[in-house]
């Protein structure tokens, strides 16, 4: 996807190609990207079967939208960053309200300086169907708020909760007419807890292009197509290092040690960003008049930024460049991006099988599996704590859902026979950026389910021994 020649806006197409090459050489799995300069899309694409119309979990990038919601409340005169948290949640307070909790302000939530010694998110999740705001306020506040930075998704949840208290709407519903619809967002959704409160610090699902438009709004200091959606002073406050840069050895080369604003990270090179686990990025580069949005499934997020600085920053010029031979190459590259997936026999051998398997004990709660192939169609039935039936068509991608992580997620499946006789299934938990790789090498061999990194740490493989076999 290229709306305008990168060269016409002073960016060599070769620089974008070099960035894509560097990411591929490092084995960094991107799912989509959009690069904007001077308000225009200069390059973008998705690695098939990801596509521009599909939303992607942006994980902690959600926090920036929570900050935007609070900013809108401030604009409307319904909230101040100096407001005390205890005054906003009077019915959720613990029996004893300590001095530090009493001193906590909205700005302390925004800057992750709540005074907690560690992230309190686990305590919120442990509350289950209970009141997460009360669970947050019940946690010990070890330091005076405003003096101690701890990255704390629980604080972001409380921002969402306070927007809902102030407006009677979820954060997403409040943002939609004021921010998301004017920016052209489509299909955005935000996971809520059992109490119906958007999670705030994570759970937001967006299209890659929508992330880029949000970055453009920040770059424009809250203005979109001549209309001020978010107050310029609030955008400035979001991108300012309220938490100063780190001073430890090595901090000068870390993009996680350049300071923290209102739910945004400062970067090297005068940039700042919203980001989320596994490589979700909205990078704003004011000096280059550029915005980069990335959705991905990577483990080393710093490497994505390293390649961005090395390939893109220095290449940006202040004047248009003449078209080069790389312009067409970039267009083709953007249109033909695809995930690396197993090579399958085409046409498939159409081998009809039914096999049953018993899993070794595992943390995922999988107990047994039945694999059936009849002609070009098949199913993989997974029995255990959360039963699932995965349908597939040989040598094709098929859309469905999967019950996992306590919820139902979008699933895209591709299956087929490899040249060595292995039946290979790729299960993309596609809106969450995760994947499972299922392999059955031979009739008497175990079935393996690889839960791939980075979502599963270094990744681990579950094994199921064959129990019966029919043909």
CSV table of C-alpha atoms in Angstrom, one decimal:
chain,number,residue,atom,x,y,z
A,1,UNK,CA,0.0,0.0,0.0
A,2,UNK,CA,1.5,3.3,-1.1
A,3,UNK,CA,-0.7,6.3,-1.4
A,4,UNK,CA,2.0,8.6,-2.6
A,5,UNK,CA,5.6,8.1,-3.8
A,6,UNK,CA,7.9,8.2,-0.7
A,7,UNK,CA,10.4,10.1,-2.8
A,8,UNK,CA,7.9,12.9,-3.4
A,9,UNK,CA,7.9,13.5,0.4
A,10,UNK,CA,11.7,13.2,0.7
A,11,UNK,CA,12.0,9.6,1.8
A,12,UNK,CA,13.9,7.1,-0.4
A,13,UNK,CA,12.0,3.9,-1.1
A,14,UNK,CA,15.3,2.1,-0.6
A,15,UNK,CA,15.3,3.2,3.1
A,16,UNK,CA,11.9,1.4,3.6
A,17,UNK,CA,13.2,-1.6,1.8
A,18,UNK,CA,16.3,-1.7,3.9
A,19,UNK,CA,14.1,-1.5,7.1
A,20,UNK,CA,12.0,-4.4,5.9
A,21,UNK,CA,15.2,-6.4,5.0
A,22,UNK,CA,16.7,-5.8,8.4
A,23,UNK,CA,13.6,-6.9,10.2
A,24,UNK,CA,13.4,-10.1,8.1
A,25,UNK,CA,17.1,-10.8,8.7
A,26,UNK,CA,16.6,-10.7,12.4
A,27,UNK,CA,13.6,-13.0,12.2
A,28,UNK,CA,11.2,-10.3,13.5
A,29,UNK,CA,7.6,-11.3,12.7
A,30,UNK,CA,5.7,-8.2,11.7
A,31,UNK,CA,2.0,-8.5,10.8
A,32,UNK,CA,1.3,-5.1,9.5
A,33,UNK,CA,2.9,-1.6,9.2
A,34,UNK,CA,1.9,1.9,8.0
A,35,UNK,CA,4.5,4.7,7.5
A,36,UNK,CA,3.2,8.2,7.2
A,37,UNK,CA,5.2,11.4,6.3
A,38,UNK,CA,3.9,14.9,6.0
A,39,UNK,CA,0.4,13.6,6.7
A,40,UNK,CA,0.4,11.0,3.9
A,41,UNK,CA,0.9,7.3,3.8
A,42,UNK,CA,4.2,6.6,2.0
A,43,UNK,CA,4.3,2.9,2.6
A,44,UNK,CA,2.4,0.1,4.3
A,45,UNK,CA,1.4,-3.5,4.0
A,46,UNK,CA,0.4,-6.7,5.8
A,47,UNK,CA,1.9,-10.1,5.9
A,48,UNK,CA,-0.7,-12.4,4.5
A,49,UNK,CA,-3.1,-13.7,5.9
A,50,UNK,CA,-3.1,-10.5,8.0
A,51,UNK,CA,-4.8,-7.7,6.2
A,52,UNK,CA,-5.7,-4.0,6.5
A,53,UNK,CA,-9.3,-4.7,7.5
A,54,UNK,CA,-8.5,-6.9,10.5
A,55,UNK,CA,-8.1,-5.6,14.0
A,56,UNK,CA,-5.1,-6.6,16.1
A,57,UNK,CA,-4.7,-6.6,19.8
A,58,UNK,CA,-2.4,-3.7,20.6
A,59,UNK,CA,-1.8,-4.7,24.2
A,60,UNK,CA,-0.3,-1.9,26.3
A,61,UNK,CA,-0.7,0.6,23.4
A,62,UNK,CA,-4.2,0.7,24.8
A,63,UNK,CA,-2.8,2.9,27.6
A,64,UNK,CA,-2.3,5.9,25.3
A,65,UNK,CA,-6.1,5.8,24.4
A,66,UNK,CA,-6.9,5.8,28.1
A,67,UNK,CA,-4.8,8.9,28.5
A,68,UNK,CA,-6.6,10.5,25.5
A,69,UNK,CA,-10.0,9.7,27.2
A,70,UNK,CA,-8.8,11.4,30.4
A,71,UNK,CA,-7.6,14.4,28.3
A,72,UNK,CA,-11.1,14.7,26.8
A,73,UNK,CA,-12.6,14.8,30.2
A,74,UNK,CA,-10.2,17.6,31.2
A,75,UNK,CA,-11.1,19.5,28.0
A,76,UNK,CA,-14.7,19.3,28.9
A,77,UNK,CA,-14.0,20.6,32.4
A,78,UNK,CA,-15.2,17.4,34.1
A,79,UNK,CA,-11.8,16.4,35.6
A,80,UNK,CA,-8.5,17.8,36.6
A,81,UNK,CA,-5.1,16.0,36.8
A,82,UNK,CA,-4.9,17.4,40.4
A,83,UNK,CA,-8.0,15.6,41.5
A,84,UNK,CA,-7.4,13.1,44.2
A,85,UNK,CA,-8.2,9.4,43.4
A,86,UNK,CA,-9.9,8.8,46.7
A,87,UNK,CA,-12.4,11.6,45.9
A,88,UNK,CA,-13.3,9.9,42.6
A,89,UNK,CA,-13.9,6.5,44.1
A,90,UNK,CA,-15.3,7.2,47.6
A,91,UNK,CA,-17.3,4.0,47.7
A,92,UNK,CA,-14.4,1.7,46.7
A,93,UNK,CA,-11.9,2.7,49.5
A,94,UNK,CA,-10.4,0.3,51.9
A,95,UNK,CA,-11.4,0.5,55.6
A,96,UNK,CA,-8.2,2.4,56.4
A,97,UNK,CA,-7.0,5.0,53.9
A,98,UNK,CA,-3.3,5.7,54.3
A,99,UNK,CA,-1.5,9.0,53.9
A,100,UNK,CA,0.1,7.9,50.6
A,101,UNK,CA,-3.2,6.7,49.1
A,102,UNK,CA,-4.9,9.9,50.2
A,103,UNK,CA,-2.3,11.9,48.3
A,104,UNK,CA,-2.6,10.0,45.0
A,105,UNK,CA,-3.8,12.2,42.1
A,106,UNK,CA,-5.0,11.5,38.6
A,107,UNK,CA,-1.6,12.7,37.2
A,108,UNK,CA,0.1,10.0,39.3
A,109,UNK,CA,-2.0,7.4,37.5
A,110,UNK,CA,-1.1,9.0,34.1
A,111,UNK,CA,2.6,9.0,34.8
A,112,UNK,CA,2.8,5.5,36.6
A,113,UNK,CA,4.0,7.2,39.8
A,114,UNK,CA,1.2,5.9,42.0
A,115,UNK,CA,3.6,5.0,44.8
A,116,UNK,CA,3.2,1.3,44.4
A,117,UNK,CA,6.4,-0.8,44.8
A,118,UNK,CA,5.3,-3.1,41.9
A,119,UNK,CA,2.7,-3.5,39.3
A,120,UNK,CA,-0.6,-4.3,41.0
A,121,UNK,CA,-2.4,-5.8,37.9
A,122,UNK,CA,-2.2,-9.4,39.3
A,123,UNK,CA,-4.3,-8.3,42.3
A,124,UNK,CA,-6.9,-6.8,40.0
A,125,UNK,CA,-7.1,-10.0,37.9
A,126,UNK,CA,-7.3,-12.1,41.0
A,127,UNK,CA,-10.4,-10.1,42.0
A,128,UNK,CA,-12.2,-11.9,39.2
A,129,UNK,CA,-15.8,-10.8,39.2
A,130,UNK,CA,-15.1,-8.4,42.1
A,131,UNK,CA,-14.6,-4.7,42.0
A,132,UNK,CA,-11.2,-4.0,40.4
A,133,UNK,CA,-11.2,-0.4,41.4
A,134,UNK,CA,-11.5,-1.5,45.1
A,135,UNK,CA,-8.8,-4.1,44.5
A,136,UNK,CA,-6.5,-1.4,43.2
A,137,UNK,CA,-7.2,1.0,46.1
A,138,UNK,CA,-6.6,-1.9,48.6
A,139,UNK,CA,-3.0,-2.4,47.5
A,140,UNK,CA,-0.3,-1.0,49.8
A,141,UNK,CA,1.1,2.3,48.6
A,142,UNK,CA,4.8,2.2,49.7
A,143,UNK,CA,6.0,5.5,48.4
A,144,UNK,CA,4.6,9.0,48.3
A,145,UNK,CA,2.8,9.3,44.9
A,146,UNK,CA,4.6,11.3,42.3
A,147,UNK,CA,8.1,10.2,43.5
A,148,UNK,CA,8.5,6.6,42.4
A,149,UNK,CA,7.9,5.2,38.8
A,150,UNK,CA,6.7,1.7,38.4
A,151,UNK,CA,5.1,0.5,35.1
A,152,UNK,CA,1.7,-0.4,36.3
A,153,UNK,CA,-1.2,-1.5,34.1
A,154,UNK,CA,-3.4,-1.4,37.2
A,155,UNK,CA,-3.1,2.4,37.1
A,156,UNK,CA,-4.2,2.4,33.4
A,157,UNK,CA,-7.3,0.3,34.4
A,158,UNK,CA,-8.2,2.9,37.0
A,159,UNK,CA,-8.1,5.6,34.3
A,160,UNK,CA,-10.6,3.7,32.3
A,161,UNK,CA,-12.7,3.2,35.4
A,162,UNK,CA,-12.7,6.9,36.3
A,163,UNK,CA,-13.8,7.8,32.7
A,164,UNK,CA,-16.7,5.4,33.0
A,165,UNK,CA,-17.6,6.8,36.4
A,166,UNK,CA,-17.6,10.3,35.1
A,167,UNK,CA,-19.5,9.7,31.9
A,168,UNK,CA,-21.6,6.6,32.5
A,169,UNK,CA,-20.1,5.1,29.3
A,170,UNK,CA,-17.2,2.7,28.7
A,171,UNK,CA,-14.0,4.3,27.7
A,172,UNK,CA,-14.4,3.0,24.2
A,173,UNK,CA,-17.9,4.3,23.9
A,174,UNK,CA,-16.8,7.7,25.2
A,175,UNK,CA,-13.9,7.9,22.8
A,176,UNK,CA,-15.8,6.7,19.7
A,177,UNK,CA,-17.7,9.9,18.7
A,178,UNK,CA,-15.1,12.3,20.0
A,179,UNK,CA,-11.9,10.7,18.6
A,180,UNK,CA,-12.2,7.4,16.8
A,181,UNK,CA,-15.0,8.2,14.4
A,182,UNK,CA,-13.5,11.5,13.3
A,183,UNK,CA,-10.2,9.6,12.7
A,184,UNK,CA,-11.9,7.0,10.6
A,185,UNK,CA,-11.5,4.1,12.9
A,186,UNK,CA,-13.5,1.0,12.1
A,187,UNK,CA,-14.2,-2.2,14.1
A,188,UNK,CA,-12.3,-1.1,17.3
A,189,UNK,CA,-13.2,-3.2,20.3
A,190,UNK,CA,-11.9,-3.2,23.9
A,191,UNK,CA,-12.0,-6.2,26.2
A,192,UNK,CA,-13.8,-5.5,29.5
A,193,UNK,CA,-13.6,-7.1,32.9
A,194,UNK,CA,-16.6,-8.9,34.5
A,195,UNK,CA,-17.9,-5.5,35.8
A,196,UNK,CA,-18.1,-4.1,32.2
A,197,UNK,CA,-15.1,-1.8,32.5
A,198,UNK,CA,-12.7,-1.6,29.6
A,199,UNK,CA,-9.3,-2.9,30.8
A,200,UNK,CA,-7.6,0.3,30.1
A,201,UNK,CA,-4.0,-0.9,30.1
A,202,UNK,CA,-4.6,-3.6,27.5
A,203,UNK,CA,-7.4,-5.3,25.5
A,204,UNK,CA,-7.9,-2.7,22.8
A,205,UNK,CA,-8.0,-4.1,19.2
A,206,UNK,CA,-7.3,-1.8,16.3
A,207,UNK,CA,-6.5,-1.9,12.6
A,208,UNK,CA,-2.9,-1.0,11.8
A,209,UNK,CA,-3.9,2.0,9.7
A,210,UNK,CA,-6.0,3.3,12.6
A,211,UNK,CA,-3.0,3.2,14.9
A,212,UNK,CA,-1.1,5.3,12.3
A,213,UNK,CA,-3.9,7.9,12.2
A,214,UNK,CA,-3.8,8.2,16.0
A,215,UNK,CA,-0.1,8.8,15.7
A,216,UNK,CA,-0.7,11.5,13.1
A,217,UNK,CA,-3.2,13.1,15.5
A,218,UNK,CA,-0.4,13.2,18.2
A,219,UNK,CA,2.1,14.5,15.7
A,220,UNK,CA,-0.4,17.3,14.7
A,221,UNK,CA,-0.8,18.1,18.4
A,222,UNK,CA,-4.4,17.0,18.5
A,223,UNK,CA,-5.6,18.4,15.1
A,224,UNK,CA,-7.0,16.2,12.4
A,225,UNK,CA,-8.0,17.6,9.0
A,226,UNK,CA,-8.3,21.1,10.4
A,227,UNK,CA,-10.4,20.1,13.4
A,228,UNK,CA,-9.0,20.0,17.0
A,229,UNK,CA,-10.0,16.7,18.5
A,230,UNK,CA,-7.6,16.7,21.5
A,231,UNK,CA,-6.2,19.9,23.1
A,232,UNK,CA,-2.7,20.6,21.9
A,233,UNK,CA,-1.6,21.2,25.5
A,234,UNK,CA,-2.8,17.8,26.5
A,235,UNK,CA,-0.9,16.1,23.6
A,236,UNK,CA,2.2,18.0,24.7
A,237,UNK,CA,1.7,16.8,28.2
A,238,UNK,CA,1.3,13.2,27.0
A,239,UNK,CA,4.6,13.3,25.1
A,240,UNK,CA,6.6,15.2,27.8
A,241,UNK,CA,9.0,13.2,30.1
A,242,UNK,CA,7.3,13.7,33.4
A,243,UNK,CA,9.4,10.8,34.6
A,244,UNK,CA,13.0,11.7,33.6
A,245,UNK,CA,15.4,9.6,31.5
A,246,UNK,CA,17.4,6.9,33.3
A,247,UNK,CA,21.0,7.4,34.3
A,248,UNK,CA,22.2,3.9,34.7
A,249,UNK,CA,24.9,2.5,32.4
A,250,UNK,CA,23.4,1.5,29.1
A,251,UNK,CA,20.3,3.7,29.5
A,252,UNK,CA,21.6,5.9,26.7
A,253,UNK,CA,20.9,3.2,24.1
A,254,UNK,CA,17.6,1.9,25.6
A,255,UNK,CA,14.3,3.3,24.3
A,256,UNK,CA,12.8,2.2,27.6
A,257,UNK,CA,15.0,4.6,29.6
A,258,UNK,CA,14.3,7.9,27.9
A,259,UNK,CA,11.5,9.1,30.2
A,260,UNK,CA,7.7,8.5,30.5
A,261,UNK,CA,4.8,10.9,29.9
A,262,UNK,CA,1.1,10.4,30.2
A,263,UNK,CA,0.9,6.7,29.2
A,264,UNK,CA,3.6,7.3,26.4
A,265,UNK,CA,7.3,6.5,26.3
A,266,UNK,CA,9.9,8.9,25.2
A,267,UNK,CA,12.4,7.5,22.7
A,268,UNK,CA,15.9,8.4,21.5
A,269,UNK,CA,16.2,10.9,18.6
A,270,UNK,CA,13.5,13.2,19.9
A,271,UNK,CA,10.7,10.7,19.2
A,272,UNK,CA,8.1,9.2,21.5
A,273,UNK,CA,5.7,6.3,21.2
A,274,UNK,CA,2.8,4.2,22.5
A,275,UNK,CA,3.7,0.6,22.5
A,276,UNK,CA,2.4,-2.9,23.4
A,277,UNK,CA,3.7,-6.3,24.1
A,278,UNK,CA,5.1,-8.4,21.2
A,279,UNK,CA,5.9,-5.4,19.0
A,280,UNK,CA,2.8,-3.2,18.8
A,281,UNK,CA,4.1,0.3,18.0
A,282,UNK,CA,2.8,3.8,17.3
A,283,UNK,CA,6.1,5.8,16.9
A,284,UNK,CA,5.9,9.6,16.5
A,285,UNK,CA,9.0,11.3,15.0
A,286,UNK,CA,8.4,15.1,15.1
A,287,UNK,CA,11.8,16.1,13.7
A,288,UNK,CA,11.2,13.9,10.6
A,289,UNK,CA,7.4,14.6,10.4
A,290,UNK,CA,6.9,10.9,10.4
A,291,UNK,CA,4.7,8.3,12.1
A,292,UNK,CA,5.2,4.6,12.1
A,293,UNK,CA,2.5,2.1,13.1
A,294,UNK,CA,3.4,-1.6,13.6
A,295,UNK,CA,1.4,-4.7,14.6
A,296,UNK,CA,3.5,-7.7,15.2
A,297,UNK,CA,4.5,-10.8,17.1
A,298,UNK,CA,8.1,-10.2,18.1
A,299,UNK,CA,10.1,-10.9,21.3
A,300,UNK,CA,12.8,-8.2,20.9
A,301,UNK,CA,11.0,-4.9,20.6
A,302,UNK,CA,14.2,-2.9,21.0
A,303,UNK,CA,15.5,-4.4,17.7
A,304,UNK,CA,12.4,-3.1,15.8
A,305,UNK,CA,13.2,0.4,17.1
A,306,UNK,CA,16.9,0.0,16.4
A,307,UNK,CA,16.2,-0.8,12.8
A,308,UNK,CA,13.7,2.1,12.6
A,309,UNK,CA,16.4,4.6,13.7
A,310,UNK,CA,19.1,3.1,11.5
A,311,UNK,CA,17.1,2.8,8.3
A,312,UNK,CA,14.5,5.5,8.3
A,313,UNK,CA,15.5,8.5,10.4
A,314,UNK,CA,18.7,9.5,8.7
A,315,UNK,CA,17.2,8.8,5.2
A,316,UNK,CA,14.4,11.4,5.6
A,317,UNK,CA,15.2,14.6,3.5
A,318,UNK,CA,13.6,18.0,3.8
A,319,UNK,CA,13.0,18.2,0.0
A,320,UNK,CA,11.4,15.9,-2.6
A,321,UNK,CA,13.7,13.3,-4.2
A,322,UNK,CA,13.7,12.1,-7.8
A,323,UNK,CA,11.9,8.8,-8.3
A,324,UNK,CA,14.3,5.9,-8.2
A,325,UNK,CA,14.4,2.2,-9.3
A,326,UNK,CA,13.4,1.2,-5.7
A,327,UNK,CA,10.0,2.9,-5.9
A,328,UNK,CA,8.4,0.1,-7.9
A,329,UNK,CA,10.3,-2.5,-5.9
A,330,UNK,CA,8.8,-1.1,-2.7
A,331,UNK,CA,5.3,-1.1,-4.1
A,332,UNK,CA,5.6,-4.8,-5.1
A,333,UNK,CA,7.1,-5.7,-1.8
A,334,UNK,CA,4.3,-4.1,0.2
A,335,UNK,CA,1.7,-5.9,-1.9
A,336,UNK,CA,3.3,-9.3,-1.6
A,337,UNK,CA,4.2,-9.6,2.0
A,338,UNK,CA,3.4,-13.0,3.5
A,339,UNK,CA,4.1,-14.8,6.7
A,340,UNK,CA,6.7,-17.7,6.6
A,341,UNK,CA,4.5,-20.8,6.7
A,342,UNK,CA,5.3,-24.5,6.0
A,343,UNK,CA,5.6,-25.5,2.4
A,344,UNK,CA,2.7,-27.8,1.5
A,345,UNK,CA,2.2,-30.3,-1.3
A,346,UNK,CA,-0.1,-28.9,-4.0
A,347,UNK,CA,-2.2,-30.8,-4.9
A,348,UNK,CA,-2.4,-32.6,-1.5
A,349,UNK,CA,-2.2,-36.4,-1.5
A,350,UNK,CA,-5.8,-36.6,-0.2
A,351,UNK,CA,-4.9,-39.2,2.4
A,352,UNK,CA,-8.0,-40.1,4.5
A,353,UNK,CA,-7.1,-40.7,8.1
A,354,UNK,CA,-8.5,-40.6,11.6
A,355,UNK,CA,-6.1,-40.7,14.6
A,356,UNK,CA,-6.5,-40.4,18.3
A,357,UNK,CA,-4.0,-39.0,20.8
A,358,UNK,CA,-3.5,-38.6,24.5
A,359,UNK,CA,-1.5,-35.6,25.7
A,360,UNK,CA,1.2,-35.7,28.3
A,361,UNK,CA,0.3,-33.6,31.4
A,362,UNK,CA,0.5,-29.9,30.5
A,363,UNK,CA,-0.4,-26.5,31.9
A,364,UNK,CA,-2.7,-25.8,29.0
A,365,UNK,CA,-5.3,-28.3,30.2
A,366,UNK,CA,-5.2,-30.3,26.9
A,367,UNK,CA,-6.0,-34.0,27.5
A,368,UNK,CA,-6.7,-35.7,24.2
A,369,UNK,CA,-7.0,-35.0,20.5
A,370,UNK,CA,-8.7,-36.5,17.4
A,371,UNK,CA,-7.4,-35.7,14.0
A,372,UNK,CA,-9.6,-36.5,11.0
A,373,UNK,CA,-9.0,-35.9,7.3
A,374,UNK,CA,-11.6,-36.9,4.7
A,375,UNK,CA,-10.7,-35.8,1.2
A,376,UNK,CA,-9.7,-32.1,1.3
A,377,UNK,CA,-11.5,-31.4,4.6
A,378,UNK,CA,-10.5,-32.2,8.2
A,379,UNK,CA,-11.0,-31.5,11.9
A,380,UNK,CA,-8.7,-31.4,14.9
A,381,UNK,CA,-10.7,-32.0,18.0
A,382,UNK,CA,-8.9,-30.8,21.2
A,383,UNK,CA,-10.4,-32.2,24.5
A,384,UNK,CA,-9.6,-30.9,27.9
A,385,UNK,CA,-10.3,-28.0,30.2
A,386,UNK,CA,-11.6,-26.0,27.2
A,387,UNK,CA,-12.7,-28.3,24.3
A,388,UNK,CA,-12.3,-27.0,20.8
A,389,UNK,CA,-13.0,-28.3,17.3
A,390,UNK,CA,-10.7,-26.8,14.7
A,391,UNK,CA,-11.9,-27.2,11.1
A,392,UNK,CA,-9.5,-27.0,8.1
A,393,UNK,CA,-9.4,-27.3,4.3
A,394,UNK,CA,-6.1,-28.6,2.9
A,395,UNK,CA,-3.9,-26.0,1.4
A,396,UNK,CA,-6.2,-23.1,2.2
A,397,UNK,CA,-6.7,-20.6,5.0
A,398,UNK,CA,-10.0,-21.0,6.9
A,399,UNK,CA,-11.6,-18.5,9.4
A,400,UNK,CA,-13.2,-19.6,12.7
A,401,UNK,CA,-12.9,-19.1,16.4
A,402,UNK,CA,-11.0,-20.8,19.3
A,403,UNK,CA,-11.8,-20.8,23.0
A,404,UNK,CA,-8.7,-20.0,25.0
A,405,UNK,CA,-7.4,-17.5,27.6
A,406,UNK,CA,-10.9,-17.6,29.1
A,407,UNK,CA,-12.5,-16.0,26.0
A,408,UNK,CA,-13.3,-16.7,22.4
A,409,UNK,CA,-10.7,-15.4,19.9
A,410,UNK,CA,-10.5,-15.2,16.1
A,411,UNK,CA,-8.7,-18.2,14.5
A,412,UNK,CA,-7.3,-18.6,11.0
A,413,UNK,CA,-6.1,-22.1,10.1
A,414,UNK,CA,-4.0,-23.5,7.3
A,415,UNK,CA,-3.3,-27.2,6.9
A,416,UNK,CA,-1.7,-29.6,4.5
A,417,UNK,CA,0.8,-32.4,3.8
A,418,UNK,CA,4.5,-31.7,3.6
A,419,UNK,CA,6.9,-33.5,1.3
A,420,UNK,CA,8.2,-35.7,4.1
A,421,UNK,CA,4.7,-37.0,4.9
A,422,UNK,CA,4.0,-34.6,7.9
A,423,UNK,CA,0.6,-33.2,8.3
A,424,UNK,CA,1.2,-29.6,9.3
A,425,UNK,CA,-1.4,-27.2,10.7
A,426,UNK,CA,-0.8,-23.5,11.4
A,427,UNK,CA,-3.3,-22.0,13.8
A,428,UNK,CA,-3.1,-18.2,13.9
A,429,UNK,CA,-4.8,-16.6,16.9
A,430,UNK,CA,-4.9,-13.8,14.4
A,431,UNK,CA,-6.3,-10.9,16.2
A,432,UNK,CA,-4.0,-11.5,19.1
A,433,UNK,CA,-0.9,-12.1,17.0
A,434,UNK,CA,-0.2,-15.5,18.5
A,435,UNK,CA,0.2,-18.9,16.7
A,436,UNK,CA,0.2,-22.6,17.3
A,437,UNK,CA,2.0,-25.0,15.1
A,438,UNK,CA,0.6,-28.6,15.0
A,439,UNK,CA,2.6,-31.4,13.5
A,440,UNK,CA,1.8,-35.1,12.9
A,441,UNK,CA,4.8,-36.7,11.1
A,442,UNK,CA,3.6,-40.3,10.6
A,443,UNK,CA,0.8,-42.7,11.7
A,444,UNK,CA,2.8,-44.1,14.6
A,445,UNK,CA,4.3,-40.8,15.7
A,446,UNK,CA,3.1,-38.4,18.4
A,447,UNK,CA,1.1,-35.3,17.6
A,448,UNK,CA,2.9,-32.1,18.7
A,449,UNK,CA,1.4,-28.7,19.4
A,450,UNK,CA,4.1,-25.9,19.5
A,451,UNK,CA,2.9,-22.8,21.4
A,452,UNK,CA,5.2,-20.4,19.6
A,453,UNK,CA,7.2,-17.6,21.1
A,454,UNK,CA,7.0,-14.7,21.9
A,455,UNK,CA,3.5,-15.1,23.5
A,456,UNK,CA,4.7,-18.3,25.3
A,457,UNK,CA,8.1,-17.1,26.4
A,458,UNK,CA,10.6,-19.1,24.4
A,459,UNK,CA,7.8,-21.3,23.2
A,460,UNK,CA,7.1,-24.8,24.4
A,461,UNK,CA,5.8,-27.9,22.7
A,462,UNK,CA,3.0,-30.2,24.0
A,463,UNK,CA,3.2,-33.8,22.9
A,464,UNK,CA,0.3,-36.3,22.5
A,465,UNK,CA,1.0,-40.0,22.0
A,466,UNK,CA,-1.0,-42.0,19.4
A,467,UNK,CA,-3.7,-44.1,21.2
A,468,UNK,CA,-5.6,-45.5,18.2
A,469,UNK,CA,-5.4,-45.1,14.4
A,470,UNK,CA,-7.9,-45.7,11.7
A,471,UNK,CA,-7.6,-45.3,7.9
